């Protein structure tokens, strides 16, 4: 386990004192049948501007069928920035609970972020062992399709004016033609202690206008003359609509569309940002995001 303090840059440069402490940990209780390769296991405290601060947890484990390195394996890796300090401890627990639920699922929300990550990782490996147990006694059915991989990550995107926006990313490979990667944005109102959805920002009557603005902005980003040309670039204009997959940043709100949401896999992810100068007339009067630019 490595613990160290590092310097992160948010919207301004902060100087922190760096303390390094290294400990080597033995695991005498591990048996051959349970052996896993631990490549990294790191927790780092990270301070950012405003009142919410974060820590970084990194870990990677690999398990081979029958603990035989010649056999297929599953690999789990995590690179997680999570909230670990806030002046109001009760509210911190509330923030952490929502964060854990958003990245690992409801069954882990009662655990602290790092413990939840460790339990999630072990559950992934245990599930792989169970799924592959039928092949563990015969090598004739062994194939590369049995090499599984799961990578989970999170990072802070914006932390100011009691608005915290963060990104969750997942890459999963289960032996198919290609892996699947998804990214989810979250925007959290620290004052109210709740995640913000589209309904908290824009009224239903303005949705169609926002959808049209998103299409126009994407056409501009792609240097197209009009939105009708989007289909020629293999986008589906009718699917380009405002969703809950957004984050509020310093200059505007960014929507993200994963592969297959609005375009084929080969086009990857699409991000569209609408500046606050454009969004201002359509935001609800009580919209918490207004604190960023007013």
CSV table of C-alpha atoms in Angstrom, one decimal:
chain,number,residue,atom,x,y,z
A,1,UNK,CA,0.0,0.0,0.0
A,2,UNK,CA,1.4,3.4,-0.9
A,3,UNK,CA,0.1,6.5,0.6
A,4,UNK,CA,1.3,9.9,-0.6
A,5,UNK,CA,0.1,13.5,-1.0
A,6,UNK,CA,0.1,15.0,-4.4
A,7,UNK,CA,-0.7,18.3,-6.0
A,8,UNK,CA,-3.8,18.6,-8.3
A,9,UNK,CA,-4.7,21.6,-10.4
A,10,UNK,CA,-8.4,22.6,-10.4
A,11,UNK,CA,-9.1,26.1,-11.6
A,12,UNK,CA,-6.1,27.5,-9.8
A,13,UNK,CA,-2.7,26.2,-8.7
A,14,UNK,CA,-2.4,24.9,-5.2
A,15,UNK,CA,0.8,24.0,-3.4
A,16,UNK,CA,0.7,21.1,-1.1
A,17,UNK,CA,3.2,19.4,1.1
A,18,UNK,CA,4.1,16.0,-0.1
A,19,UNK,CA,4.6,13.2,2.4
A,20,UNK,CA,5.6,9.8,1.2
A,21,UNK,CA,5.2,6.7,3.2
A,22,UNK,CA,5.8,3.2,1.8
A,23,UNK,CA,4.8,0.0,3.4
A,24,UNK,CA,5.2,-3.5,2.1
A,25,UNK,CA,2.4,-5.8,3.2
A,26,UNK,CA,2.6,-9.6,3.2
A,27,UNK,CA,-0.3,-11.9,2.8
A,28,UNK,CA,0.5,-15.2,4.6
A,29,UNK,CA,-3.2,-16.2,4.6
A,30,UNK,CA,-3.4,-16.5,0.8
A,31,UNK,CA,-3.6,-20.0,-0.5
A,32,UNK,CA,-2.7,-21.2,-4.0
A,33,UNK,CA,-6.3,-21.6,-4.9
A,34,UNK,CA,-7.0,-18.0,-4.1
A,35,UNK,CA,-3.8,-16.5,-5.4
A,36,UNK,CA,-4.2,-13.2,-7.2
A,37,UNK,CA,-1.6,-10.9,-8.7
A,38,UNK,CA,-1.8,-7.5,-7.1
A,39,UNK,CA,0.0,-5.0,-9.3
A,40,UNK,CA,-0.9,-1.8,-7.5
A,41,UNK,CA,-2.9,-0.7,-4.5
A,42,UNK,CA,-2.6,3.0,-3.9
A,43,UNK,CA,-4.6,5.6,-2.0
A,44,UNK,CA,-3.6,9.2,-2.4
A,45,UNK,CA,-5.1,12.2,-0.7
A,46,UNK,CA,-6.0,15.0,-3.1
A,47,UNK,CA,-7.1,18.5,-2.2
A,48,UNK,CA,-9.0,20.7,-4.7
A,49,UNK,CA,-10.4,24.1,-4.6
A,50,UNK,CA,-13.7,24.9,-2.8
A,51,UNK,CA,-14.7,22.8,0.3
A,52,UNK,CA,-14.9,19.3,-1.1
A,53,UNK,CA,-11.6,17.4,-1.3
A,54,UNK,CA,-10.7,14.0,-2.8
A,55,UNK,CA,-8.5,10.9,-2.5
A,56,UNK,CA,-7.2,8.6,-5.3
A,57,UNK,CA,-7.5,4.9,-5.1
A,58,UNK,CA,-5.7,2.7,-7.6
A,59,UNK,CA,-5.6,-1.1,-7.8
A,60,UNK,CA,-5.2,-3.9,-10.3
A,61,UNK,CA,-5.7,-7.6,-9.9
A,62,UNK,CA,-5.4,-10.5,-12.3
A,63,UNK,CA,-6.6,-14.0,-11.8
A,64,UNK,CA,-5.7,-17.0,-14.0
A,65,UNK,CA,-7.9,-20.1,-14.2
A,66,UNK,CA,-6.5,-22.7,-11.8
A,67,UNK,CA,-3.8,-20.1,-11.0
A,68,UNK,CA,-2.0,-21.3,-14.1
A,69,UNK,CA,-0.4,-18.4,-16.0
A,70,UNK,CA,-0.7,-20.4,-19.2
A,71,UNK,CA,-4.5,-20.3,-18.8
A,72,UNK,CA,-6.9,-17.4,-19.7
A,73,UNK,CA,-7.4,-14.8,-17.0
A,74,UNK,CA,-9.6,-11.9,-15.9
A,75,UNK,CA,-8.1,-8.5,-15.1
A,76,UNK,CA,-9.7,-5.9,-13.0
A,77,UNK,CA,-8.2,-2.4,-12.7
A,78,UNK,CA,-9.5,0.7,-10.9
A,79,UNK,CA,-8.4,4.4,-11.0
A,80,UNK,CA,-10.9,6.1,-8.7
A,81,UNK,CA,-10.9,9.7,-7.5
A,82,UNK,CA,-13.5,9.9,-4.7
A,83,UNK,CA,-14.7,12.5,-2.1
A,84,UNK,CA,-13.1,12.0,1.2
A,85,UNK,CA,-13.3,15.3,3.1
A,86,UNK,CA,-16.1,17.9,3.6
A,87,UNK,CA,-16.7,20.3,6.5
A,88,UNK,CA,-20.1,18.7,7.2
A,89,UNK,CA,-19.4,15.0,8.0
A,90,UNK,CA,-23.1,14.0,7.7
A,91,UNK,CA,-23.3,15.6,4.2
A,92,UNK,CA,-20.0,13.9,3.3
A,93,UNK,CA,-21.5,10.5,4.0
A,94,UNK,CA,-24.4,11.4,1.9
A,95,UNK,CA,-22.1,12.5,-1.0
A,96,UNK,CA,-20.0,9.3,-0.7
A,97,UNK,CA,-23.1,7.1,-0.6
A,98,UNK,CA,-24.4,8.6,-3.8
A,99,UNK,CA,-21.0,8.4,-5.4
A,100,UNK,CA,-20.5,4.7,-4.5
A,101,UNK,CA,-24.0,3.9,-5.8
A,102,UNK,CA,-23.3,5.7,-9.1
A,103,UNK,CA,-20.1,3.8,-9.8
A,104,UNK,CA,-20.7,0.3,-8.3
A,105,UNK,CA,-24.4,0.0,-7.8
A,106,UNK,CA,-27.0,0.1,-5.0
A,107,UNK,CA,-25.7,-3.1,-3.3
A,108,UNK,CA,-22.5,-1.3,-2.4
A,109,UNK,CA,-23.8,2.1,-1.3
A,110,UNK,CA,-23.5,1.3,2.5
A,111,UNK,CA,-19.7,0.9,2.2
A,112,UNK,CA,-17.1,3.6,2.2
A,113,UNK,CA,-15.7,4.2,-1.3
A,114,UNK,CA,-12.4,2.3,-1.0
A,115,UNK,CA,-14.0,-0.7,0.8
A,116,UNK,CA,-16.8,-0.7,-1.9
A,117,UNK,CA,-14.1,-0.8,-4.6
A,118,UNK,CA,-12.4,-3.7,-3.0
A,119,UNK,CA,-15.6,-5.7,-2.5
A,120,UNK,CA,-16.7,-4.9,-6.1
A,121,UNK,CA,-13.3,-6.1,-7.4
A,122,UNK,CA,-13.4,-9.4,-5.4
A,123,UNK,CA,-17.0,-10.0,-6.5
A,124,UNK,CA,-15.9,-9.6,-10.2
A,125,UNK,CA,-13.1,-12.1,-9.7
A,126,UNK,CA,-15.3,-14.6,-7.8
A,127,UNK,CA,-17.9,-14.4,-10.6
A,128,UNK,CA,-15.3,-15.1,-13.2
A,129,UNK,CA,-14.0,-18.1,-11.2
A,130,UNK,CA,-17.6,-19.5,-11.0
A,131,UNK,CA,-18.3,-18.9,-14.7
A,132,UNK,CA,-15.1,-20.6,-15.9
A,133,UNK,CA,-15.2,-23.5,-13.4
A,134,UNK,CA,-16.7,-25.8,-16.0
A,135,UNK,CA,-13.6,-25.3,-18.1
A,136,UNK,CA,-11.0,-25.7,-15.3
A,137,UNK,CA,-10.4,-29.4,-15.8
A,138,UNK,CA,-10.1,-29.5,-19.6
A,139,UNK,CA,-7.8,-27.5,-21.8
A,140,UNK,CA,-9.5,-28.5,-25.0
A,141,UNK,CA,-12.2,-25.9,-24.7
A,142,UNK,CA,-9.8,-23.2,-23.6
A,143,UNK,CA,-9.7,-20.1,-25.9
A,144,UNK,CA,-8.8,-16.5,-26.0
A,145,UNK,CA,-12.4,-15.6,-25.6
A,146,UNK,CA,-12.1,-16.5,-22.0
A,147,UNK,CA,-9.8,-13.5,-21.3
A,148,UNK,CA,-12.0,-11.0,-19.5
A,149,UNK,CA,-11.2,-7.4,-18.6
A,150,UNK,CA,-12.9,-4.7,-16.6
A,151,UNK,CA,-11.5,-1.3,-16.0
A,152,UNK,CA,-13.3,1.3,-13.8
A,153,UNK,CA,-12.4,4.9,-13.3
A,154,UNK,CA,-13.6,8.2,-12.1
A,155,UNK,CA,-12.3,11.8,-12.1
A,156,UNK,CA,-13.4,15.2,-10.9
A,157,UNK,CA,-14.4,17.6,-13.7
A,158,UNK,CA,-15.6,20.6,-11.8
A,159,UNK,CA,-15.6,21.6,-8.1
A,160,UNK,CA,-16.8,25.1,-7.3
A,161,UNK,CA,-19.8,27.2,-6.2
A,162,UNK,CA,-21.0,24.1,-4.3
A,163,UNK,CA,-21.4,22.2,-7.6
A,164,UNK,CA,-19.4,19.0,-8.1
A,165,UNK,CA,-19.3,17.4,-11.5
A,166,UNK,CA,-17.5,14.1,-12.1
A,167,UNK,CA,-17.0,11.4,-14.7
A,168,UNK,CA,-17.4,7.6,-14.4
A,169,UNK,CA,-15.8,5.4,-17.0
A,170,UNK,CA,-16.0,1.7,-17.6
A,171,UNK,CA,-14.3,-0.6,-20.1
A,172,UNK,CA,-15.5,-4.2,-20.3
A,173,UNK,CA,-14.2,-7.0,-22.5
A,174,UNK,CA,-15.8,-10.4,-22.3
A,175,UNK,CA,-14.3,-12.2,-25.3
A,176,UNK,CA,-16.3,-10.6,-28.1
A,177,UNK,CA,-15.2,-8.8,-31.2
A,178,UNK,CA,-14.3,-5.7,-29.2
A,179,UNK,CA,-14.7,-4.3,-25.7
A,180,UNK,CA,-17.4,-1.9,-24.7
A,181,UNK,CA,-16.6,1.4,-23.0
A,182,UNK,CA,-19.1,3.8,-21.5
A,183,UNK,CA,-18.8,7.1,-19.8
A,184,UNK,CA,-21.3,8.6,-17.4
A,185,UNK,CA,-21.4,12.2,-16.2
A,186,UNK,CA,-22.8,13.3,-12.8
A,187,UNK,CA,-23.4,16.7,-11.4
A,188,UNK,CA,-24.0,17.0,-7.7
A,189,UNK,CA,-25.5,20.0,-5.8
A,190,UNK,CA,-23.5,20.1,-2.5
A,191,UNK,CA,-25.9,22.6,-1.0
A,192,UNK,CA,-29.0,20.4,-1.4
A,193,UNK,CA,-27.1,17.1,-1.2
A,194,UNK,CA,-28.6,15.7,-4.4
A,195,UNK,CA,-27.6,14.7,-8.0
A,196,UNK,CA,-28.9,17.0,-10.7
A,197,UNK,CA,-31.0,15.6,-13.5
A,198,UNK,CA,-32.2,17.4,-16.7
A,199,UNK,CA,-35.5,18.2,-15.0
A,200,UNK,CA,-33.6,20.3,-12.4
A,201,UNK,CA,-32.1,22.4,-15.2
A,202,UNK,CA,-34.6,22.7,-18.1
A,203,UNK,CA,-38.4,22.7,-18.2
A,204,UNK,CA,-40.2,20.2,-20.4
A,205,UNK,CA,-41.4,23.0,-22.7
A,206,UNK,CA,-37.8,24.0,-23.6
A,207,UNK,CA,-36.6,20.4,-24.3
A,208,UNK,CA,-37.2,20.6,-28.1
A,209,UNK,CA,-35.2,23.8,-28.3
A,210,UNK,CA,-32.3,22.4,-26.4
A,211,UNK,CA,-32.3,19.3,-28.7
A,212,UNK,CA,-32.1,21.5,-31.7
A,213,UNK,CA,-29.3,23.5,-30.2
A,214,UNK,CA,-27.4,20.3,-29.6
A,215,UNK,CA,-27.7,19.2,-33.2
A,216,UNK,CA,-26.6,22.6,-34.4
A,217,UNK,CA,-23.6,22.7,-32.1
A,218,UNK,CA,-22.5,19.2,-33.3
A,219,UNK,CA,-22.8,20.3,-36.9
A,220,UNK,CA,-20.6,23.4,-36.0
A,221,UNK,CA,-18.1,21.1,-34.2
A,222,UNK,CA,-17.9,18.9,-37.2
A,223,UNK,CA,-17.6,21.9,-39.5
A,224,UNK,CA,-20.8,21.0,-41.4
A,225,UNK,CA,-23.0,23.7,-43.0
A,226,UNK,CA,-26.2,22.4,-41.5
A,227,UNK,CA,-27.7,19.7,-39.4
A,228,UNK,CA,-29.0,17.8,-42.4
A,229,UNK,CA,-25.4,16.8,-43.1
A,230,UNK,CA,-25.1,14.9,-39.8
A,231,UNK,CA,-26.7,11.8,-41.4
A,232,UNK,CA,-24.0,11.8,-44.1
A,233,UNK,CA,-21.4,11.5,-41.3
A,234,UNK,CA,-23.3,8.5,-39.9
A,235,UNK,CA,-25.0,10.3,-37.1
A,236,UNK,CA,-28.7,9.9,-36.3
A,237,UNK,CA,-30.0,13.4,-35.8
A,238,UNK,CA,-33.3,12.2,-34.3
A,239,UNK,CA,-31.3,10.6,-31.4
A,240,UNK,CA,-29.4,13.7,-30.6
A,241,UNK,CA,-31.5,14.9,-27.6
A,242,UNK,CA,-30.7,16.3,-24.2
A,243,UNK,CA,-30.3,13.4,-21.6
A,244,UNK,CA,-29.3,13.1,-18.0
A,245,UNK,CA,-25.8,12.2,-19.1
A,246,UNK,CA,-24.4,15.7,-18.7
A,247,UNK,CA,-22.1,17.7,-16.5
A,248,UNK,CA,-22.0,21.4,-15.6
A,249,UNK,CA,-18.6,22.9,-16.0
A,250,UNK,CA,-17.0,26.4,-15.8
A,251,UNK,CA,-18.2,27.6,-19.3
A,252,UNK,CA,-21.2,25.5,-20.1
A,253,UNK,CA,-23.0,22.1,-19.9
A,254,UNK,CA,-21.5,19.2,-21.7
A,255,UNK,CA,-23.6,16.2,-22.9
A,256,UNK,CA,-21.9,12.9,-23.7
A,257,UNK,CA,-23.2,10.2,-26.0
A,258,UNK,CA,-21.6,6.7,-25.9
A,259,UNK,CA,-21.1,4.4,-28.9
A,260,UNK,CA,-24.4,3.4,-30.5
A,261,UNK,CA,-26.3,6.3,-28.7
A,262,UNK,CA,-26.3,8.6,-31.7
A,263,UNK,CA,-23.7,7.0,-34.1
A,264,UNK,CA,-22.0,3.7,-34.9
A,265,UNK,CA,-19.3,2.2,-32.7
A,266,UNK,CA,-16.5,3.3,-35.0
A,267,UNK,CA,-17.3,7.0,-34.3
A,268,UNK,CA,-16.7,6.5,-30.6
A,269,UNK,CA,-18.0,8.9,-28.0
A,270,UNK,CA,-19.5,12.3,-28.9
A,271,UNK,CA,-19.4,15.3,-26.5
A,272,UNK,CA,-21.4,18.4,-27.2
A,273,UNK,CA,-21.0,21.5,-25.1
A,274,UNK,CA,-23.6,24.4,-25.0
A,275,UNK,CA,-22.2,27.6,-23.4
A,276,UNK,CA,-24.1,29.2,-20.6
A,277,UNK,CA,-24.6,32.3,-22.8
A,278,UNK,CA,-26.7,30.1,-25.0
A,279,UNK,CA,-28.4,28.1,-22.3
A,280,UNK,CA,-29.2,31.0,-19.9
A,281,UNK,CA,-32.7,31.8,-21.4
A,282,UNK,CA,-33.8,28.2,-21.1
A,283,UNK,CA,-32.6,27.3,-17.6
A,284,UNK,CA,-35.2,27.1,-14.8
A,285,UNK,CA,-35.2,30.2,-12.4
A,286,UNK,CA,-34.2,28.0,-9.4
A,287,UNK,CA,-31.6,26.0,-11.4
A,288,UNK,CA,-28.6,25.4,-9.1
A,289,UNK,CA,-26.1,25.6,-12.0
A,290,UNK,CA,-26.8,29.3,-12.3
A,291,UNK,CA,-24.5,29.8,-9.3
A,292,UNK,CA,-21.6,29.1,-11.7
A,293,UNK,CA,-22.1,32.1,-13.9
A,294,UNK,CA,-24.3,34.6,-11.9
